[in-house]
Coordinates of C-alpha atoms in Angstrom, one line a residue:
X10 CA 4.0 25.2 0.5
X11 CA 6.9 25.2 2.8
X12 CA 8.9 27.9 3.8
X13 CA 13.7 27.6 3.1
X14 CA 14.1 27.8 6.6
X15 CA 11.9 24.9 7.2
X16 CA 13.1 22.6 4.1
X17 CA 16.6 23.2 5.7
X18 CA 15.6 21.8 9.6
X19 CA 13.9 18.8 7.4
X20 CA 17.1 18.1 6.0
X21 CA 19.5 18.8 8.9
X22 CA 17.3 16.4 11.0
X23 CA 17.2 13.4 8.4
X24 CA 20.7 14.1 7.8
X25 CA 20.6 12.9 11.7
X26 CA 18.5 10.3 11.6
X27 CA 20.8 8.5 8.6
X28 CA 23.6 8.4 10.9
X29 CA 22.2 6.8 13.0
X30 CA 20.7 3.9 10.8
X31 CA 24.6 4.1 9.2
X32 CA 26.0 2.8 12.6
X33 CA 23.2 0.5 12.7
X34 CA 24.2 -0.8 9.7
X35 CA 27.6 -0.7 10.9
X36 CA 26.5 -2.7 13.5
X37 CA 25.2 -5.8 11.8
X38 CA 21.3 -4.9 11.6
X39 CA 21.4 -3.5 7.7
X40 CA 22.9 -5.1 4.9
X41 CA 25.7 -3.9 3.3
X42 CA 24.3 -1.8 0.1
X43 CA 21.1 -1.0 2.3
X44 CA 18.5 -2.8 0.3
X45 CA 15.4 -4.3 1.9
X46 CA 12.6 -7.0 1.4
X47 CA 10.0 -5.8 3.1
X48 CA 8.4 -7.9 6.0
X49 CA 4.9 -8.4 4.3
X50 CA 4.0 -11.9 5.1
X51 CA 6.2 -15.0 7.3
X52 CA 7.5 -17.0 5.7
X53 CA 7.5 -15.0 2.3
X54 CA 5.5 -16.1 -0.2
X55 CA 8.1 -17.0 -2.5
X56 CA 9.5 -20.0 -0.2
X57 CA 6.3 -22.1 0.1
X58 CA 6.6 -25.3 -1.4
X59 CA 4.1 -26.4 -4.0
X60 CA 1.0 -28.0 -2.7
X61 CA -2.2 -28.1 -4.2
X62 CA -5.7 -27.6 -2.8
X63 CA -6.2 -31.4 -0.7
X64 CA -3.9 -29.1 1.8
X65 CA -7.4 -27.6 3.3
X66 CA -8.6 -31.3 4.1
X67 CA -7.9 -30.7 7.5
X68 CA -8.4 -27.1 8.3
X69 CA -10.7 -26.5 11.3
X70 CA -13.0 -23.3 10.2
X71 CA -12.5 -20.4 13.1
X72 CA -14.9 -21.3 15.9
X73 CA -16.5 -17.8 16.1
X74 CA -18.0 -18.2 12.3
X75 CA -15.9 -15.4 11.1
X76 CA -13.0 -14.9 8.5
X77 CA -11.8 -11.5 6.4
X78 CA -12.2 -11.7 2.6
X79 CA -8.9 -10.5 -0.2
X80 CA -10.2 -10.8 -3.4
X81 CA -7.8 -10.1 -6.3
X82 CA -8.4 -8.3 -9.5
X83 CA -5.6 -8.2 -11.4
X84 CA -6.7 -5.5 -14.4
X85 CA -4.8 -2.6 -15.2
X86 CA -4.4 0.0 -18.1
X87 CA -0.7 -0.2 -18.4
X88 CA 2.3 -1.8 -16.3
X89 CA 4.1 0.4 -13.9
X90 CA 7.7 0.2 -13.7
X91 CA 7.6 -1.0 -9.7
X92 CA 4.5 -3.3 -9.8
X93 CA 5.3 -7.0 -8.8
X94 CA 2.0 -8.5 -9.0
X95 CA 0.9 -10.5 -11.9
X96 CA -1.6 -8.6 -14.4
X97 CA -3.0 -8.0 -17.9
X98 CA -3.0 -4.6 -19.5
X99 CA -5.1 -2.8 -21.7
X100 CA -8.7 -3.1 -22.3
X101 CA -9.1 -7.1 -22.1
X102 CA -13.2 -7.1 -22.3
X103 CA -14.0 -10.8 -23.2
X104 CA -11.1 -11.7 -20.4
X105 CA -12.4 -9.5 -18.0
X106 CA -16.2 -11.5 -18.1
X107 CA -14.3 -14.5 -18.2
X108 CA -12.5 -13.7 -15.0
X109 CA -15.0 -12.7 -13.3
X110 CA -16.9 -15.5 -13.8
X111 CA -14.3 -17.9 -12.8
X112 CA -14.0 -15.9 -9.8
X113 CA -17.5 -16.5 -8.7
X114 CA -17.0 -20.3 -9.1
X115 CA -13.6 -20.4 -6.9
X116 CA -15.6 -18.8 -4.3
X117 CA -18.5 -21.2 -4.7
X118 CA -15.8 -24.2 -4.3
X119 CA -14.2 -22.7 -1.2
X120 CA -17.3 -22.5 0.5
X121 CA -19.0 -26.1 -1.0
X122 CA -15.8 -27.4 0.5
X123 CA -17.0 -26.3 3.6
X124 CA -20.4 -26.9 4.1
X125 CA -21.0 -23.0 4.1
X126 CA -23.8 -21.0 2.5
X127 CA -21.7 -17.8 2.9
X128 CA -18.4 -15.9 4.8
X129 CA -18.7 -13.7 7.5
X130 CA -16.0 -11.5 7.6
X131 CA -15.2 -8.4 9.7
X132 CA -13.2 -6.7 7.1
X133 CA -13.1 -7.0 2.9
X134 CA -10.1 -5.8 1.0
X135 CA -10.4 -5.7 -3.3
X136 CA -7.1 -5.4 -4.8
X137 CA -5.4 -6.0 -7.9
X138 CA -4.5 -4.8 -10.4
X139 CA -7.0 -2.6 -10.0
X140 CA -10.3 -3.4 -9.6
X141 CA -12.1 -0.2 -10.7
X142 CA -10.7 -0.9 -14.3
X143 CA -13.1 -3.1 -14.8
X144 CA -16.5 -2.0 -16.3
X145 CA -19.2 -0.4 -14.7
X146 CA -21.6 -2.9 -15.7
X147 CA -19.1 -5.9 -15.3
X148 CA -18.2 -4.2 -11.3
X149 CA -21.9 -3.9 -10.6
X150 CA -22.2 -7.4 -11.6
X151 CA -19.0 -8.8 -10.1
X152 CA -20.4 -7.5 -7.0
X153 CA -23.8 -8.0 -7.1
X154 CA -22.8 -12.5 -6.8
X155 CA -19.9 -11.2 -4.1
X156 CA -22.6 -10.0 -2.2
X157 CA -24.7 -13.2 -2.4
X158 CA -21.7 -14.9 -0.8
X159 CA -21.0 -12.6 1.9
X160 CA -22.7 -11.9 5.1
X161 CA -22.0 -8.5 6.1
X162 CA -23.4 -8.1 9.7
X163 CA -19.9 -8.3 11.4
X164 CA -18.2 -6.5 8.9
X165 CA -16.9 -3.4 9.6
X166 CA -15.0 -1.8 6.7
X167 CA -15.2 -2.8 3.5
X168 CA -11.8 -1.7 1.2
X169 CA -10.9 -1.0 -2.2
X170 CA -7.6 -0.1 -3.6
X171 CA -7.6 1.4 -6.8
X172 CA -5.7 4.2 -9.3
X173 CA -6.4 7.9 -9.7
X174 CA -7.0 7.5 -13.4
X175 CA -10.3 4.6 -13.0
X176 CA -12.5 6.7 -10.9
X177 CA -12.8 10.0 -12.8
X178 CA -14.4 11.1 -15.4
X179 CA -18.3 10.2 -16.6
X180 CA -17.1 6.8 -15.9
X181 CA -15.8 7.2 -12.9
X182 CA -18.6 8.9 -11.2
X183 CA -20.4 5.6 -11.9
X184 CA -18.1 3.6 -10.9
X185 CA -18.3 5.3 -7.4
X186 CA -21.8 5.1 -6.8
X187 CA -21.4 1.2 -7.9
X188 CA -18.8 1.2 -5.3
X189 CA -21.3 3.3 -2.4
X190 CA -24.4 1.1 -3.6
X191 CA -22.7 -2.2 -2.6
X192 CA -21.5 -0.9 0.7
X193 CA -17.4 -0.3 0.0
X194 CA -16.2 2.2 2.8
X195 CA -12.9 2.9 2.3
X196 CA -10.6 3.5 -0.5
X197 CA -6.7 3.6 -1.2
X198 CA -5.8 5.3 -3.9
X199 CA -2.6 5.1 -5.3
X200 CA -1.3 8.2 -6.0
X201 CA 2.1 7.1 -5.9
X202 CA 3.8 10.5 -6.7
X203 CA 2.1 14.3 -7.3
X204 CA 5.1 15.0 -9.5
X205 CA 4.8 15.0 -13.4
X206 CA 8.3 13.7 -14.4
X207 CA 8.2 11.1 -11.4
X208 CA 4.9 9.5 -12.4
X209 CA 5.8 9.5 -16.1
X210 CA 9.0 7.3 -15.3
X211 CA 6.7 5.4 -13.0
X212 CA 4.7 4.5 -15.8
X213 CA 1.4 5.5 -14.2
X214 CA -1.4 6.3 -16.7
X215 CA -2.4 9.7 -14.9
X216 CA -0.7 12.9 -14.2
X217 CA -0.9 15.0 -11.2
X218 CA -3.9 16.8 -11.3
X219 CA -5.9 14.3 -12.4
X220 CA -4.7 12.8 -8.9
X221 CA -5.8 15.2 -6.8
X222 CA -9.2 15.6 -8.5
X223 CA -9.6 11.9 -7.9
X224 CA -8.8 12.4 -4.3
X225 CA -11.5 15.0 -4.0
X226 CA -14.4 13.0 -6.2
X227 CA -14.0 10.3 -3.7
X228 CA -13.9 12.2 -0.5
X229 CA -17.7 13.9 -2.4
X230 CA -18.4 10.5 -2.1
X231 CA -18.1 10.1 0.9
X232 CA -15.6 7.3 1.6
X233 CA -12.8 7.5 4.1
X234 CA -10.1 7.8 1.9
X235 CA -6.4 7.1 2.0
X236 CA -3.3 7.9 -0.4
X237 CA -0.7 6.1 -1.3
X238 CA 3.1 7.3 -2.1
X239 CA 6.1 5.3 -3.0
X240 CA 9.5 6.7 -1.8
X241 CA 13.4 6.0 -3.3
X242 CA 12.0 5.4 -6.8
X243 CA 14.0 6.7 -9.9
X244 CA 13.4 10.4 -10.9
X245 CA 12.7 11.0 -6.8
X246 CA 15.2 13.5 -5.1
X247 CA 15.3 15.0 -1.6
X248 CA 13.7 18.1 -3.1
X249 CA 11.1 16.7 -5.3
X250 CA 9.7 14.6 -2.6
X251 CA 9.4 17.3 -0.5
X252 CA 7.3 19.2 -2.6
X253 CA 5.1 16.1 -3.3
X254 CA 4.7 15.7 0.5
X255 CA 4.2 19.7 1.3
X256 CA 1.0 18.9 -1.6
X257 CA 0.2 15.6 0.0
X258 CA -0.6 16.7 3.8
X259 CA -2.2 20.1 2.4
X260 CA -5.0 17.6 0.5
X261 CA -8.1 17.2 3.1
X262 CA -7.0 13.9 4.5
X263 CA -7.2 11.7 8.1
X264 CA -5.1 9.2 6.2
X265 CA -1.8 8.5 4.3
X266 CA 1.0 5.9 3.6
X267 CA 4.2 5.7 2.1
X268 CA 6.5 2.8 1.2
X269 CA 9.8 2.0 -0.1
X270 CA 10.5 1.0 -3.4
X271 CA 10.2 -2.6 -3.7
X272 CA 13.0 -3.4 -6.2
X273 CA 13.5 -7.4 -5.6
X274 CA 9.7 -9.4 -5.7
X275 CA 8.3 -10.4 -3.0
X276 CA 6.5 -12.5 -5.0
X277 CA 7.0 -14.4 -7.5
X278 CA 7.0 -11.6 -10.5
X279 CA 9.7 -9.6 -10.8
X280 CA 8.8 -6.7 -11.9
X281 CA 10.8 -4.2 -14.5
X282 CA 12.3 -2.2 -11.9
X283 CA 14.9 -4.3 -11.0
X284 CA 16.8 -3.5 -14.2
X285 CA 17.4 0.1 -13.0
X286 CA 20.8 0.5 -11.6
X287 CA 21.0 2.4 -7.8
X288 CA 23.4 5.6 -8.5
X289 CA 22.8 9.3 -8.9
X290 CA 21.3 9.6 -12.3
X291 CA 18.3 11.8 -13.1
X292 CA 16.9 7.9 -13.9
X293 CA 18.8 5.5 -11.6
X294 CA 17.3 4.4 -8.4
X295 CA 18.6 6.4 -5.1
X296 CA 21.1 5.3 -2.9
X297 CA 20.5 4.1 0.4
X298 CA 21.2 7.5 2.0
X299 CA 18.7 9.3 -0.2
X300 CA 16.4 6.8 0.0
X301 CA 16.0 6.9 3.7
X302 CA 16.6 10.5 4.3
X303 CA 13.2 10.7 2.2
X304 CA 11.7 8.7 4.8
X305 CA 12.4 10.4 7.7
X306 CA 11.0 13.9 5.7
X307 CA 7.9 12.6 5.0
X308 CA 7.4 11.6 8.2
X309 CA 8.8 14.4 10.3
X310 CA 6.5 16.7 8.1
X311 CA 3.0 14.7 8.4
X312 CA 3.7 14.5 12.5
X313 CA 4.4 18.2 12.4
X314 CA 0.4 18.5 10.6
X315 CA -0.9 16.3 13.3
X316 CA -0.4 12.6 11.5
X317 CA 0.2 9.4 14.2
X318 CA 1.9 6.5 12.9
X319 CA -0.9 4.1 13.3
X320 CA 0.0 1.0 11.7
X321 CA 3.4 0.7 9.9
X322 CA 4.3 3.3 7.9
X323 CA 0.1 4.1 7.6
X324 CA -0.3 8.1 9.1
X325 CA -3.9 8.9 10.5
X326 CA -5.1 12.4 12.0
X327 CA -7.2 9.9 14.1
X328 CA -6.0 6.8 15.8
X329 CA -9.0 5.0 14.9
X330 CA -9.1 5.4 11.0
X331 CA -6.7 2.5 10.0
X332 CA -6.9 -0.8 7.6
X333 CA -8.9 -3.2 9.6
X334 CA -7.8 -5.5 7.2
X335 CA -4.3 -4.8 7.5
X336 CA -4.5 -4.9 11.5
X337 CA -6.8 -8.2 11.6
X338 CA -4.7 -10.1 9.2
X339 CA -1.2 -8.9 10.8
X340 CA -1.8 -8.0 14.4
X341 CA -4.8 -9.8 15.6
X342 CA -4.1 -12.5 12.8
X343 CA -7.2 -13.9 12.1
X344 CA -8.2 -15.7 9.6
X345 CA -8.3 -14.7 6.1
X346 CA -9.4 -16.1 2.7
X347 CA -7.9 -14.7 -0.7
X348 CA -9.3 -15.2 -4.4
X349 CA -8.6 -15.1 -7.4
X350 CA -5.5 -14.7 -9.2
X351 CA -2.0 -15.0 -6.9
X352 CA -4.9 -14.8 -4.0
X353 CA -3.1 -14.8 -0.5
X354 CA -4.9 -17.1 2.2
X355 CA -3.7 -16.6 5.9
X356 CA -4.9 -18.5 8.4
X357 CA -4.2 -19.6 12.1
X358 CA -1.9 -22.5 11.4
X359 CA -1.0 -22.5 7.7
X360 CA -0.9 -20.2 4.5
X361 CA -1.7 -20.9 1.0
X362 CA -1.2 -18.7 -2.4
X363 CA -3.5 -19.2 -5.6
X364 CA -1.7 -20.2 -9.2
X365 CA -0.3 -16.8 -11.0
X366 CA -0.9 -18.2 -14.4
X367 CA -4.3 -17.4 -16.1
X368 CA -4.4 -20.4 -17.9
X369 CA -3.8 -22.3 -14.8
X370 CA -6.0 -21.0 -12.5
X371 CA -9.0 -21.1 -15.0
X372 CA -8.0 -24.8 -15.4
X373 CA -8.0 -26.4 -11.6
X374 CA -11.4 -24.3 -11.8
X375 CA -12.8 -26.3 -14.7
X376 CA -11.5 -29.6 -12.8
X377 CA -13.8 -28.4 -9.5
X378 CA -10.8 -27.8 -7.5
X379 CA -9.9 -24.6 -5.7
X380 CA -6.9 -22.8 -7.8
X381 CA -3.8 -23.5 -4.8
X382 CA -0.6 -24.3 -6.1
X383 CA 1.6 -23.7 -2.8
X384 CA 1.0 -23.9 0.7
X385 CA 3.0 -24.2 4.2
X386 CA 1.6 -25.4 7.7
X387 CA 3.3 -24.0 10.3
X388 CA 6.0 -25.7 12.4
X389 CA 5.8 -24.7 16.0
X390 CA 9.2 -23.0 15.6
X391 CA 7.9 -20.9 12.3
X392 CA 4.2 -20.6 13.9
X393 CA 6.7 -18.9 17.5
X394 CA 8.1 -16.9 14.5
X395 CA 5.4 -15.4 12.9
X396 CA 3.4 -14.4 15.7
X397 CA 6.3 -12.4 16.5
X398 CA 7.1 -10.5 13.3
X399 CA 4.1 -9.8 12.1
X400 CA 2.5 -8.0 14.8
X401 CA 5.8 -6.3 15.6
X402 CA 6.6 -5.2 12.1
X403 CA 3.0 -3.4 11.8
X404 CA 2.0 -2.3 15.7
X405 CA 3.2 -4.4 18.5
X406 CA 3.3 -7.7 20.4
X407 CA 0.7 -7.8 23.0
X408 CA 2.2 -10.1 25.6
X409 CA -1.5 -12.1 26.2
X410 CA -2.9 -12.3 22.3
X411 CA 0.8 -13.8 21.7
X412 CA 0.8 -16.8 24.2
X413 CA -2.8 -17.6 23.2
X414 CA -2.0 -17.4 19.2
X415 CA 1.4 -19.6 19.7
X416 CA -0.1 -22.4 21.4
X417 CA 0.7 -21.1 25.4
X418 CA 4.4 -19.5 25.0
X419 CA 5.5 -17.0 27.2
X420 CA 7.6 -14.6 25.0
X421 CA 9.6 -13.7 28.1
X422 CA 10.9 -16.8 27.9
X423 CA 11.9 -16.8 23.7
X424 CA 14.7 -15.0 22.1
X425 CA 16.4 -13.4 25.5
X426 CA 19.7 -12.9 24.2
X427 CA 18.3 -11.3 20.8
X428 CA 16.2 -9.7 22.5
X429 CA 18.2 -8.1 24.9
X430 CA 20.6 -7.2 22.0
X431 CA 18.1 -5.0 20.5
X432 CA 16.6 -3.0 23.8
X433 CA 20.5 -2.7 24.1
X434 CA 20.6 -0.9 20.9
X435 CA 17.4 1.8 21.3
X436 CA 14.9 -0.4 19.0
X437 CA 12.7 -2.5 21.3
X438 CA 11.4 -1.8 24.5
X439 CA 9.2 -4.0 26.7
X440 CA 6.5 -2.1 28.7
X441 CA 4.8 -5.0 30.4
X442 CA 2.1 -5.5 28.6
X443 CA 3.5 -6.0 25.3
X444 CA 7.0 -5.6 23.3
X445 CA 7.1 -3.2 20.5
X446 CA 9.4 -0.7 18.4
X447 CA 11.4 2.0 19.6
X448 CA 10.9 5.7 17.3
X449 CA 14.3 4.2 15.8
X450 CA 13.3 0.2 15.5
X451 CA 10.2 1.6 13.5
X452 CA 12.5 3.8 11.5
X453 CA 13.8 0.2 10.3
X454 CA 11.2 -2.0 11.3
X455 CA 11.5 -4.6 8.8
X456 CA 15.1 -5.3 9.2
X457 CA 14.8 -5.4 12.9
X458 CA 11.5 -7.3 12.7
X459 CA 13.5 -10.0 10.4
X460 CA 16.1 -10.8 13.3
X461 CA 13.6 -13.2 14.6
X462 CA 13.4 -14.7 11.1
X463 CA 14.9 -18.2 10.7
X464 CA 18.1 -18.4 8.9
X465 CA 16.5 -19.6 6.3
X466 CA 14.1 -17.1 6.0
X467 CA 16.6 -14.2 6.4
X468 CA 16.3 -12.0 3.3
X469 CA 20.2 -11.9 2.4
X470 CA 23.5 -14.4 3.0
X471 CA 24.9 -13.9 6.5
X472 CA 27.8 -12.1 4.5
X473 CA 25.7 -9.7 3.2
X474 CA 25.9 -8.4 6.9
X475 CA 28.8 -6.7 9.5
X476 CA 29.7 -9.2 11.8
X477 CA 28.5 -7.0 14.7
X478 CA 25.8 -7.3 17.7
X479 CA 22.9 -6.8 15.7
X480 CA 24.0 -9.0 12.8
X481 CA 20.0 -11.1 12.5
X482 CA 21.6 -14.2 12.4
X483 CA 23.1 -13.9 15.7
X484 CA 21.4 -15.8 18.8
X485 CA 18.4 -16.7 16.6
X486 CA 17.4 -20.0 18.4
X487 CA 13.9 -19.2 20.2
X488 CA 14.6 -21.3 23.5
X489 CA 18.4 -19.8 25.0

């Protein structure tokens, strides 16, 4: 496992790297209890106005034919504590066929809409929920008509996230074969913690072992596999989660990634957690010093086993095993196409977000329209905006892709003085060619990436901040 001596340099060292975020914080960039909304999507989700489907009228489809596929499946066996996405729980049969089926037909309007026989996408991501709690029979056949609709020749990984607990057992081996037969490449599995006591007050429907043994039955597989872990979540402590993470990079893996408790939505359901108070309690949430100090372990230790940060807070042994998904929707920012339930659409110029109500989204189906219930076109100032945080927040801002994506700005000439405030500071530096984080601006990447955030896009009141250099609100118009 790992040895006193080396436990105590962990500790020393993220003992070191807290001060330094505290006079961050000091300085403006934090807010004052330390909480975060993570930079997942610009603007969030939550502050798109309602809008229904006629929104699409005049969208142009990408002139090279192709566009990545999120389809969401939003089954699971029980509710954990931290989930914030909208789900049903238990075994749900007759509503799992019915979803499915309704699912077929949204992606039958999207592409009747269009004029298009099928989508050509270079990456697929299934989420949920999780999809491998449906079924084998109803999975084979959910993805039997996916396939129909999908031309796979430029695709080049093919995801799907899913729990411990859905892929094992007699069950679960035939689940993976379903998964291998219909050409699925990569899996995340949520593993969330490796710690007994920590997954039961997660609420997870698994235990440890059974875990690891379904980290093993998919590598047998033969999937490129990575795990999941969530950091700063009650029952966590500086020593438990070093144990989980001495397990974590022992386990045969090129990939793993860890996240922060998300205790506010970033969508639009809240999820349980939030009733949990932040204090020292075996069952409270951790403060903001534990929190991050449990960061800057797990990280220290996987770069130490030969991990690279590849994209935000996503650790490979090789640089090129990554979420194409994740790097084609944030970096490159193609276009992309959700379904389903609460199904995320990103695209060049505008976003959308499927209805989160069942009843709902089965109902604009029945009426032939595609299930959209809010939607935002970009401004030029918001489109400036997101073409900076986004690829900033999960790699970095290549100088070229940016002033073809925003419409022919030269970032040199945007956000000098905030800009200048943070190279000031150690957390962005500007090698020529592109603009990205500092070791220390990736330590806090979402708050620094959130400076170039409108004000009214800023996750907290301007008071919630030190009136210091790096307060975000400072110097935030894009042309000074």
């Amino acid at each position: 496992m790992i040895s006193k001596d080396e436990r105590e340099l962990l500790y020393k060292h993220a003992e070191e790297k807290f001060e330094k975020v505290a006079e961050l914080q000091r300085l403006g960039l934090i807010c004052d209890d330390g909480d975060f909304v993570p930079t997942v999507h610009y603007p969030p989700i939550t502050e798109y106005p309602d809008q229904g489907p006629e929104y699409l009228d005049d969208y142009v489809w990408p002139a090279d034919d192709r566009m990545d596929i999120y389809v969401h499946i939003p089954f699971c066996i029980q509710q954990c504590t931290y989930c914030h996405y909208p789900n049903k729980v238990g075994p749900c049969d007759d509503e799992k066929e019915k979803y499915i089926g309704y699912l077929i037909r949204e992606m039958d309007l999207f592409l009747n809409k269009f004029g298009k026989e099928n989508i050509k996408p270079r990456s697929i991501l299934l989420g949920g929920g999780t999809p491998t709690n449906l079924q084998p029979k109803l999975l084979d056949h959910f993805l039997t008509e996916f396939d129909k609709r999908v031309d796979f020749s430029h695709c080049n990984q093919h995801n799907v996230d899913l729990g411990p607990n859905s892929i094992v057992g007699p069950d679960g081996t035939e689940k993976m074969q379903i998964l291998k037969d219909h050409g699925v490449t990569r899996l995340t599995i949520g593993l969330q913690s490796l710690n007994n006591d920590v997954l039961k007050l997660m609420n997870r429907p698994h235990d440890a072992q059974w875990a690891i043994d379904s980290v093993y039955k998919a590598l047998e597989f033969g999937f490129d596999v990575n795990i999941e872990f969530i950091f700063g979540h009650p029952g966590e402590t500086i020593d438990n989660w070093t144990d989980v993470m001495a397990q974590a990079i022992e386990l045969p893996m090129n990939e793993i990634q860890i996240y922060r408790l998300k205790v506010q939505a970033y969508g639009d359901r809240q999820g349980v957690i939030n009733r949990r108070k932040r204090g020292s309690g075996a069952d409270d949430i951790p403060d903001f010093k534990n929190t991050m100090m449990m960061k800057s372990i797990a990280e220290e230790m996987m770069m130490n086993h030969g991990f690279n940060e590849t994209l935000r807070r996503v650790f490979s042994k090789d640089k090129k095993i990554y979420s194409h998904y994740a790097y084609n929707q944030c970096c490159a920012q193609f276009d992309q196409v959700g379904f389903g339930l609460s199904g995320f659409s990103s695209y060049r110029d505008r976003f959308d977000i499927n209805s989160y109500n069942f009843d709902e989204y089965y109902s604009m189906i029945d009426e032939g329209k595609l299930p959209i219930t809010r939607a935002y076109k970009h401004s030029t100032e918001e489109k400036i905006r997101q073409k900076i945080v986004l690829p900033l927040k999960n790699q970095y801002i290549i100088k070229k892709r940016f002033e073809k994506n925003s419409g022919g700005y030269n970032i040199d000439d945007l956000f000098k003085k905030k800009r200048a405030a943070l190279t000031e500071h150690g957390l962005i530096e500007d090698t020529g060619n592109d603009i990205r984080l500092t070791d220390l601006g990736r330590f806090v990447a979402d708050e620094v990436c959130e400076c170039f955030n409108s004000d009214e896009h800023k996750p907290f009141a301007r008071e919630r901040y030190a009136d210091g250099p790096l307060n975000p609100y400072n110097d935030n118009e894009i042309f000074d």
